[in-house]
Short mmCIF file of C-alpha atoms in Angstrom, two decimals:
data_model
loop_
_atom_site.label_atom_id
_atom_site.label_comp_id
_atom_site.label_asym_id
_atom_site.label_seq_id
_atom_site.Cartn_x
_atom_site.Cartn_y
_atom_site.Cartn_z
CA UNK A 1 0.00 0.00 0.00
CA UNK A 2 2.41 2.37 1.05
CA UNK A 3 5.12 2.15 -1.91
CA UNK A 4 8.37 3.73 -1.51
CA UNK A 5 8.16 6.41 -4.59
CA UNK A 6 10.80 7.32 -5.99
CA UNK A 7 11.34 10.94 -7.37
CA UNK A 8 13.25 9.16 -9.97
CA UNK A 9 10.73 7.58 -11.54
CA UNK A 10 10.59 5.88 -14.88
CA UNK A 11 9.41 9.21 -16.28
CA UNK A 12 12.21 11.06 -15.65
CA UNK A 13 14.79 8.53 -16.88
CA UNK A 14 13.51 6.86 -19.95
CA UNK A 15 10.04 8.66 -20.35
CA UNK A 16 8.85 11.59 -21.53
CA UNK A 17 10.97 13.98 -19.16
CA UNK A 18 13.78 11.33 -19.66
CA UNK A 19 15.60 9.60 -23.07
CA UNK A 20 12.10 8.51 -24.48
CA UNK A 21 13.30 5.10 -24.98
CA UNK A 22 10.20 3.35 -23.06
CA UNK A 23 8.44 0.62 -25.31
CA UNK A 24 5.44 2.11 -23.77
CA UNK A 25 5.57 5.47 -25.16
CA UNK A 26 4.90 3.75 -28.52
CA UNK A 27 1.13 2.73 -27.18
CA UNK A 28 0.55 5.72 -24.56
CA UNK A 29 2.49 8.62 -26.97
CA UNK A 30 3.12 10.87 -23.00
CA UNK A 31 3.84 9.28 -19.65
CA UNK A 32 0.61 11.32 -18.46
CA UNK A 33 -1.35 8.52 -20.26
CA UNK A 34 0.62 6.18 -18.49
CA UNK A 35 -0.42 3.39 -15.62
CA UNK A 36 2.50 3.78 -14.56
CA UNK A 37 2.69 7.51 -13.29
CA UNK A 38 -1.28 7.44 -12.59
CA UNK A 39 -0.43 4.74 -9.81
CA UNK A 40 2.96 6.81 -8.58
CA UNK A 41 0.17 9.78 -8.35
CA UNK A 42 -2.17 8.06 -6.21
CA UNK A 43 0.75 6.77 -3.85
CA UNK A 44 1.86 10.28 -3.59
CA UNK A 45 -1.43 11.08 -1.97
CA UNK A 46 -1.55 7.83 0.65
CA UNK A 47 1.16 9.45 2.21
CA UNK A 48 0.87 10.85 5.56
CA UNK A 49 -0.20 14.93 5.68
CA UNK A 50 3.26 16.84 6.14
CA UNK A 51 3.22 19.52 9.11
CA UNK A 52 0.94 22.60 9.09
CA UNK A 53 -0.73 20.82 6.09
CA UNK A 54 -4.17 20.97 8.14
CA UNK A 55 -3.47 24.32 10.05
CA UNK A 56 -2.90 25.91 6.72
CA UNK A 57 -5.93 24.70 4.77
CA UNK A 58 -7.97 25.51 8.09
CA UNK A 59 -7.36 28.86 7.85
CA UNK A 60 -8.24 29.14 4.16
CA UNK A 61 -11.41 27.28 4.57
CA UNK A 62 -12.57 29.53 7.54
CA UNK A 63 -11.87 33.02 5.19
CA UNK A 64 -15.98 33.89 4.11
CA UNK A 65 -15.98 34.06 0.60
CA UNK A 66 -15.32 36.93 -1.53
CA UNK A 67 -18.48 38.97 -2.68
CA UNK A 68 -19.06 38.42 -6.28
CA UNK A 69 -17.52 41.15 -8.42
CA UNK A 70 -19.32 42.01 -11.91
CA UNK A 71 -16.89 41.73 -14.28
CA UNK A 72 -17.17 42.55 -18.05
CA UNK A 73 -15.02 40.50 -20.57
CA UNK A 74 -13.51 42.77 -23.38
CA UNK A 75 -10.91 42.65 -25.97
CA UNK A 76 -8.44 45.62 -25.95
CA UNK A 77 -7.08 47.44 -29.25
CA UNK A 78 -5.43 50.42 -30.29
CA UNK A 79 -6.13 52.31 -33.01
CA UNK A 80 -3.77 54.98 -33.28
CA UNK A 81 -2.80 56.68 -29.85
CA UNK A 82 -6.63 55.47 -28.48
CA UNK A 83 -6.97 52.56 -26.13
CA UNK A 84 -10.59 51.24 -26.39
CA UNK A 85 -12.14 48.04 -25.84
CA UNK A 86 -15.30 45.70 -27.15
CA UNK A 87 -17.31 43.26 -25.33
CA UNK A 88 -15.56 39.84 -26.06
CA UNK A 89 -19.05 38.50 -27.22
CA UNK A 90 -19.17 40.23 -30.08
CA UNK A 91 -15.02 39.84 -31.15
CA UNK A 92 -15.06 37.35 -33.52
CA UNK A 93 -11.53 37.20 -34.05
CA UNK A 94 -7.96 38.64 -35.09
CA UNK A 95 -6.47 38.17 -38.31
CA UNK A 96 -3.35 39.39 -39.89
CA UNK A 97 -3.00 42.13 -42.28
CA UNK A 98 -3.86 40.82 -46.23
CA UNK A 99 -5.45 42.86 -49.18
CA UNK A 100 -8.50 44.64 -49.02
CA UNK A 101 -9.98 44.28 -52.18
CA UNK A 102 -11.42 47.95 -53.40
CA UNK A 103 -15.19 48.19 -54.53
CA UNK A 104 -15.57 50.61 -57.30
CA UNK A 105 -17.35 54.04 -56.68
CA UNK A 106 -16.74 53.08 -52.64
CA UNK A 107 -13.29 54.27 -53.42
CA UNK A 108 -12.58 57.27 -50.41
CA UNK A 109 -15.31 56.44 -48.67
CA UNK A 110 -15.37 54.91 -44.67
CA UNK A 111 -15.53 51.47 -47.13
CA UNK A 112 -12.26 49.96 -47.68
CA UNK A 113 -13.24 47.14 -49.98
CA UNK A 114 -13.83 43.48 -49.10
CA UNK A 115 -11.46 41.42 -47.12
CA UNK A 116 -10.99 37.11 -47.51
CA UNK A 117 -10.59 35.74 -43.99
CA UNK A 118 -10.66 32.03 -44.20
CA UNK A 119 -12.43 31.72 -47.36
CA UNK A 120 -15.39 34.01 -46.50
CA UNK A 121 -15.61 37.39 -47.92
CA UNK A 122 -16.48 40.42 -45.17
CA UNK A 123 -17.02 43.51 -45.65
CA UNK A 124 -13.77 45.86 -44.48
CA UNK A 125 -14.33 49.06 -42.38
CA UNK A 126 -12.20 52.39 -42.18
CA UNK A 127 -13.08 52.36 -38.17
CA UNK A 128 -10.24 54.85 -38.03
CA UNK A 129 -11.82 57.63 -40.63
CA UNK A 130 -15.60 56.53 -39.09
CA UNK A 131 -14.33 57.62 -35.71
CA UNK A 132 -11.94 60.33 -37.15
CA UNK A 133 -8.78 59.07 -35.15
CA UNK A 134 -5.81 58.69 -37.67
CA UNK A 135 -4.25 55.39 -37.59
CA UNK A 136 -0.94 56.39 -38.49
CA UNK A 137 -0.17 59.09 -36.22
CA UNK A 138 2.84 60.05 -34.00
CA UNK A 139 5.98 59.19 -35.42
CA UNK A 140 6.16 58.14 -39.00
CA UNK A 141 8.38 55.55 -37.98
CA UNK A 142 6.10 53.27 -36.27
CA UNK A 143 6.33 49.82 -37.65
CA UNK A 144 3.00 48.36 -38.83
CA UNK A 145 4.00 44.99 -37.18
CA UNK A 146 1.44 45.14 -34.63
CA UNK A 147 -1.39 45.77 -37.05
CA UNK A 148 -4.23 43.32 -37.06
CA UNK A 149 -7.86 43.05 -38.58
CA UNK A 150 -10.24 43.03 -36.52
CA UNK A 151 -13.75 40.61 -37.08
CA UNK A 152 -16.15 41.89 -34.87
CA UNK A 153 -20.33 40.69 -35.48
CA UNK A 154 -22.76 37.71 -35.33
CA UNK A 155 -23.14 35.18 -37.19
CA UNK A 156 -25.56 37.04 -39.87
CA UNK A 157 -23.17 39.97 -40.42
CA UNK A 158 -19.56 40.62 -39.48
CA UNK A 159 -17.39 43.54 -39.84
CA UNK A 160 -13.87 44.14 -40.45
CA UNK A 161 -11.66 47.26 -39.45
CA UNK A 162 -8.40 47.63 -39.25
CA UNK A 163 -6.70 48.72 -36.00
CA UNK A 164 -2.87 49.34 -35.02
CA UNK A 165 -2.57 46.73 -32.53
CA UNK A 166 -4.44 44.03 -30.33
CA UNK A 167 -3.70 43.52 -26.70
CA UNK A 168 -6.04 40.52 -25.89
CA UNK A 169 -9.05 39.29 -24.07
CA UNK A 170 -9.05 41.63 -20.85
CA UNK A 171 -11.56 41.79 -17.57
CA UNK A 172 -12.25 44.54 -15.32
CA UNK A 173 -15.25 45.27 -12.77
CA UNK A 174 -17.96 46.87 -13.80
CA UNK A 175 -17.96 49.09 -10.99
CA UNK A 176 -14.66 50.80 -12.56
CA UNK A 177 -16.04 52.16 -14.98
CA UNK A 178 -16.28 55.97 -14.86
CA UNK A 179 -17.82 58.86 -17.51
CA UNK A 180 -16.23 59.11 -20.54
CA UNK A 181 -13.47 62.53 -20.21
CA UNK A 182 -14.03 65.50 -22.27
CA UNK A 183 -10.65 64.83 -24.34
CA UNK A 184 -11.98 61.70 -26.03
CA UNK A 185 -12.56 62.78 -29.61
CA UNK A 186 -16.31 63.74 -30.42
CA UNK A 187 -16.65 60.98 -32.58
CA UNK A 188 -15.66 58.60 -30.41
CA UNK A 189 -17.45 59.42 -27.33
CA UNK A 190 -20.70 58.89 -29.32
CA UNK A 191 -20.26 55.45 -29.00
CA UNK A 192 -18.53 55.21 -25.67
CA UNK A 193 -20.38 53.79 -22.57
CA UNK A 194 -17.27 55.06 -20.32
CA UNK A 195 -13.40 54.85 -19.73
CA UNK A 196 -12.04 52.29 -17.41
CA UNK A 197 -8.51 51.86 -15.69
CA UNK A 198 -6.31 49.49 -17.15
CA UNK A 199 -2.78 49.71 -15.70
CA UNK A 200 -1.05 53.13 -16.19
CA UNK A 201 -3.62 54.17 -18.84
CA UNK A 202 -7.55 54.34 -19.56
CA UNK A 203 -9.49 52.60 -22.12
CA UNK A 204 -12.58 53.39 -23.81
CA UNK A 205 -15.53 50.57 -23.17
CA UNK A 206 -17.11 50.74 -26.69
CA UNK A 207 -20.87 50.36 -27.19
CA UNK A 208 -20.98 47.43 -29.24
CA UNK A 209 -24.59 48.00 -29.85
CA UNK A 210 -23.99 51.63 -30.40
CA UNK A 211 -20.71 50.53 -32.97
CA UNK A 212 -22.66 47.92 -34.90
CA UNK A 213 -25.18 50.42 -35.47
CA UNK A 214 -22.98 53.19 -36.88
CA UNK A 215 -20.90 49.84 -39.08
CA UNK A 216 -24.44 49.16 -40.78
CA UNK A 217 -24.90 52.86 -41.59
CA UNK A 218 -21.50 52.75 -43.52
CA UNK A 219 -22.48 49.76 -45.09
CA UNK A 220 -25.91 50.69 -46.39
CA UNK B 1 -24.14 10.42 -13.45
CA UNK B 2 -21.14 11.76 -12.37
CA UNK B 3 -19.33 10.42 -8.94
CA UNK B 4 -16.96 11.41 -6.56
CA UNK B 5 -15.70 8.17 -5.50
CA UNK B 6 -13.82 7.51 -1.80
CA UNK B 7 -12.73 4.39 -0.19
CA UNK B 8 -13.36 2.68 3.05
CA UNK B 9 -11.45 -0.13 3.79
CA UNK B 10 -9.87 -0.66 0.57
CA UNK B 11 -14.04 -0.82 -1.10
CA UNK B 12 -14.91 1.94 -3.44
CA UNK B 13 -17.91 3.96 -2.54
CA UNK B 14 -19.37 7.11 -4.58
CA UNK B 15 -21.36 10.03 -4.01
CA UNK B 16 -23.45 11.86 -6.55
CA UNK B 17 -21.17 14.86 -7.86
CA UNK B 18 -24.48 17.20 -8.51
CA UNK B 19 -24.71 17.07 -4.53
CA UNK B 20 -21.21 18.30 -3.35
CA UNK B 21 -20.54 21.94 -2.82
CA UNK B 22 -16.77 21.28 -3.19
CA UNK B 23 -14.31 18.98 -1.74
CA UNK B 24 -11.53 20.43 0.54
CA UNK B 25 -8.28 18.95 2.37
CA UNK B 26 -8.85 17.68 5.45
CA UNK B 27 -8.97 20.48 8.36
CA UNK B 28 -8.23 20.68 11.86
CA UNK B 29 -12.09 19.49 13.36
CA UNK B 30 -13.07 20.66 16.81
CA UNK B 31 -14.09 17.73 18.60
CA UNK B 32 -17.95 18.20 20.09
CA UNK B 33 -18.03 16.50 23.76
CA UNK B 34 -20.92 14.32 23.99
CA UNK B 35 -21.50 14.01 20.52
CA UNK B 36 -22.92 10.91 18.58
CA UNK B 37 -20.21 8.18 17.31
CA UNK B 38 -19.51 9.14 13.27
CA UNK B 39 -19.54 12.85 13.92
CA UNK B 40 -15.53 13.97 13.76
CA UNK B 41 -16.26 17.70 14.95
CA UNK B 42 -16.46 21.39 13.80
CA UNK B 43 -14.97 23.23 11.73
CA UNK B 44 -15.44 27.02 9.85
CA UNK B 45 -16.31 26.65 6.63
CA UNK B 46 -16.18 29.86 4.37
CA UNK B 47 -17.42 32.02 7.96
CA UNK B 48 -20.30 29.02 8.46
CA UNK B 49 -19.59 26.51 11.06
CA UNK B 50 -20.37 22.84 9.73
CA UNK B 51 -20.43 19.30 11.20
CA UNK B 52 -18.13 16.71 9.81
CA UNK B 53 -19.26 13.10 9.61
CA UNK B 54 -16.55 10.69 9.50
CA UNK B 55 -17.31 8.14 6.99
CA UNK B 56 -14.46 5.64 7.90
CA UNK B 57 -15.88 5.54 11.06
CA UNK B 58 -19.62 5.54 10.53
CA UNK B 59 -18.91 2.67 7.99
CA UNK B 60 -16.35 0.21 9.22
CA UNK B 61 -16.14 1.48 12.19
CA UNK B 62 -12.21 2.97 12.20
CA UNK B 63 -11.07 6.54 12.07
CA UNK B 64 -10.34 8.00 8.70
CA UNK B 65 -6.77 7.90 8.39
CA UNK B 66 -4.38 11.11 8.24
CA UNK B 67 -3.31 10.91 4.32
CA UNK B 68 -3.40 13.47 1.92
CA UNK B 69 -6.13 11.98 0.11
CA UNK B 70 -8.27 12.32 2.87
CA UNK B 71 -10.43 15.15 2.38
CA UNK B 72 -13.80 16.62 3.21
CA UNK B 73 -16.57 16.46 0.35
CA UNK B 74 -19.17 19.04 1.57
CA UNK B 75 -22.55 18.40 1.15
CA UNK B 76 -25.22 20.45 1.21
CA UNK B 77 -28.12 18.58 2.98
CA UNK B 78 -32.08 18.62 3.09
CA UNK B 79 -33.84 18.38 6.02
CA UNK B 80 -36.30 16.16 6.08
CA UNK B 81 -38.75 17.78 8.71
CA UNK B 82 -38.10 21.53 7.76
CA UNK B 83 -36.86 21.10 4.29
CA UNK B 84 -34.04 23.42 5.08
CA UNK B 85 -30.73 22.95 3.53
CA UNK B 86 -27.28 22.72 5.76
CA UNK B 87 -24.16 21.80 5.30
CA UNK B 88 -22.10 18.95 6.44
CA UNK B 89 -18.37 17.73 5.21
CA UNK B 90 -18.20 14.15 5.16
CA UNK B 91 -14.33 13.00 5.75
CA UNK B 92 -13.12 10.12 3.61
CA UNK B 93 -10.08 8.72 2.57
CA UNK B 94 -9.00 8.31 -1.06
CA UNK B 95 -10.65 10.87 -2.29
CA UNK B 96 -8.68 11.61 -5.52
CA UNK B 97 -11.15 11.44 -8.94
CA UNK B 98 -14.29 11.98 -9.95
CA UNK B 99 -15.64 8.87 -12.18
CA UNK B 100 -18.29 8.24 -14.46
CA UNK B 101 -20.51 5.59 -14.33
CA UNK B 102 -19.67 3.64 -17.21
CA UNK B 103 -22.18 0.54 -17.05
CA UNK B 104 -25.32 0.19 -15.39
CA UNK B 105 -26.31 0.42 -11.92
CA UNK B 106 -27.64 -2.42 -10.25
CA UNK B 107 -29.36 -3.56 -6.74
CA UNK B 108 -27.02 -4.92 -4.61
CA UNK B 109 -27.97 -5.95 -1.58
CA UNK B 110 -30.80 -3.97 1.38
CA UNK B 111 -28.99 -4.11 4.20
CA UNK B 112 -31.02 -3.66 7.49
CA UNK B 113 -29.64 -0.35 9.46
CA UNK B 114 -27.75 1.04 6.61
CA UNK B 115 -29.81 2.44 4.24
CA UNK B 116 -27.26 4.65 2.59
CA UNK B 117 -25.40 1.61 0.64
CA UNK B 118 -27.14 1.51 -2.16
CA UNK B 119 -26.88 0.26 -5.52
CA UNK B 120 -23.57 -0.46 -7.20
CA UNK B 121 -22.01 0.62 -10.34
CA UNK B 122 -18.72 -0.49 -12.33
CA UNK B 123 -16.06 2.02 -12.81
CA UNK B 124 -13.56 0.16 -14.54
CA UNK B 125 -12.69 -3.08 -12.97
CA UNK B 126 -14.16 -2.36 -9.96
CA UNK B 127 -17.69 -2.85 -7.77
CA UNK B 128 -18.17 1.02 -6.60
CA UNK B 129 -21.18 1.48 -3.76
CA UNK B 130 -23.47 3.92 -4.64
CA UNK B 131 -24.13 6.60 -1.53
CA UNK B 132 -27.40 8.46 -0.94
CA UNK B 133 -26.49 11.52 1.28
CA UNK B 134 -29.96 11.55 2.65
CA UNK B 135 -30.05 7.95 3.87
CA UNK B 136 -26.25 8.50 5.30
CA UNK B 137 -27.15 10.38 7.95
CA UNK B 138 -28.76 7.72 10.57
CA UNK B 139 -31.54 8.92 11.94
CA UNK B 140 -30.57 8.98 15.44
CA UNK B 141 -27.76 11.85 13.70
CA UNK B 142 -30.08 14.07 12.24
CA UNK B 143 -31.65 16.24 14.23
CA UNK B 144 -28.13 16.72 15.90
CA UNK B 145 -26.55 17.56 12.55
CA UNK B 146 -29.60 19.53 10.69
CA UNK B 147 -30.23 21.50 14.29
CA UNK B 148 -34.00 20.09 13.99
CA UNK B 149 -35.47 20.15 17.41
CA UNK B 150 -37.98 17.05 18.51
CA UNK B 151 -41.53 17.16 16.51
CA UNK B 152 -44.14 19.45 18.43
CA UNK B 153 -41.09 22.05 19.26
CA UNK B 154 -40.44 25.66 18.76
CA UNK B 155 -36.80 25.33 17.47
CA UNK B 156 -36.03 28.72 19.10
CA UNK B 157 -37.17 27.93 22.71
CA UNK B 158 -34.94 24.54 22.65
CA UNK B 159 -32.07 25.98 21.80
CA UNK B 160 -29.57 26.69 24.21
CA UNK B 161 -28.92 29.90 24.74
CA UNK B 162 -25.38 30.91 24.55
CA UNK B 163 -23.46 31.73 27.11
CA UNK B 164 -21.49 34.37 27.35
#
């Protein structure tokens, strides 16, 4: 019952943290699939409790539980020197730059053309001229590595934009979330439900609803 | 359904998953003088203080062991004369996976004065015991554990008051 295990178990010599010359790895492809480790696992646990194993989890169990914080799940982007941020539900996802095929007599307008993302065609936004923040400001220099497209919809319709970098799927509590400032461009705060803090800088929570329904404008 | 299977003894007994609140390590318990056998004591859980029912020890009639796979599964529990809800941790040893039934569950055997085994279920190779958490609780542990006073009682004028 109570197995002396060694730390140097098969695993670690010829498994998969080892050589990878166990026969077995042939059937079970990773030592996690392996009898062998599942029973060293469950002998690791018939072992006696080490000391201040029960004082410690006593005192965890005993703290009351945190009240529930409302959190809203976004994805942060820049576009230009603006921060802002979109309900996750709606992102659809991020693809890399590729051409935007132009429409004719759309040319110049807040239509940039169509865009092929995985084999679907989508319609491709100037988000940038709709909310009148230039993309490529500050210095000229700055590369366009970052740059991404942006899918943002439903299922029925989906837009693209482009936007000069994506951070990622970010939360923050609902509660943070404070009037939108004066200095946000015009445009911009239109479709803003408010800023919220987001380390050393503020983002702008976008109305999706409020976004969606500007998008279909363009498009009509 | 899903289980969360312990042992006893070296025999495999589940609970039903749907049922447990969460399963913890095993804490320090506060022993309760004068308390019925298969109650292990008091402890705080999340600010609430809860009962702990020693399995090992209500069902072969040992103390759960000190390993690090015993743990407390906590429960929550229906009364069955107020139809309030409480919990109670039930300690167990080898409490390390939660299985699913993978063939069907048959009668094993009624056992007079333990109602809670009931019917049994392979997982893999071996004969699991199916728990009910209602029937675990014997009778005589109920009231003690669910704070339900005798039938015919205000609840408020039996309690004790506490001392200060």
């Amino acid at each position: 019952m109570r197995d002396f295990i060694s730390l140097e178990g098969c695993w670690r010599l010829i498994g998969a943290g080892g050589d990878r010359s166990c026969p077995e790895l042939l059937r079970v492809v990773h030592c996690r699939n392996c009898e062998v480790l599942t029973r060293a696992a469950e002998a690791f646990l018939e072992r006696p409790s080490p000391a201040g194993y029960a004082e410690f989890f006593t005192r965890i169990v005993a703290e009351p539980p945190r009240p529930a914080v409302e959190e809203v799940s976004v994805v942060l982007f820049r576009l230009g020197q603006e921060w802002m941020a979109i309900d996750t539900a709606v992102f659809c996802e991020v693809a890399d730059l590729r051409p935007v095929h132009r429409i004719a007599h759309r040319v110049g307008t807040l239509v940039s053309g169509l865009v092929n993302i995985r084999g679907q065609l989508h319609l491709c936004v100037a988000l940038d001229r709709l909310l009148e923040i230039p993309l490529h400001a500050g210095p000229a220099a700055e590369s366009r590595k970052r740059e991404r497209l942006a899918v943002i919809g439903t299922r029925a319709e989906t837009w693209v934009f482009a936007v000069s970098e994506v951070h990622g799927v970010h939360r923050f509590a609902a509660s943070s979330l404070e009037a939108a400032p004066a200095t946000l461009p015009a445009s911009l705060s239109a479709i803003t439900r408010g800023v919220f803090p987001w380390g050393e800088r503020r983002a702008a929570y976008l109305n999706a609803a409020e976004l969606q329904l500007a998008l279909r404008k363009v498009a009509g | 359904m899903l289980r969360i299977v312990f042992r006893v003894k070296d025999e495999s007994y589940g609970v039903p998953a749907g049922r447990v609140v969460e399963v913890i390590p095993r804490v320090l318990l506060r022993p309760v003088a004068a308390s019925p056998p298969g109650v292990a004591g008091l402890f705080v859980y999340r600010g609430t203080v809860t009962p702990v029912v020693d399995l090992s020890l209500l069902i072969a009639g040992e103390p759960c062991p000190d390993r690090l796979s015993s743990r407390i599964i906590v429960l929550a529990l229906r009364s069955r004369a107020t139809n309030g809800r409480r919990l109670v941790g039930l300690l167990a040893e080898g409490v390390t996976a939660v299985t699913m039934e993978s063939g069907d569950v048959q009668a094993s055997l009624l056992i007079p004065g333990a109602p809670y085994l009931g019917d049994v279920a392979r997982m893999g190779d071996r004969l699991v015991q199916l728990i009910e958490p209602e029937a675990l609780i014997p009778d005589e542990l109920y009231p003690v554990l669910l704070l339900e006073s005798p039938a015919g009682e205000d609840p408020e004028s039996t309690r004790r008051p506490v001392s200060s």
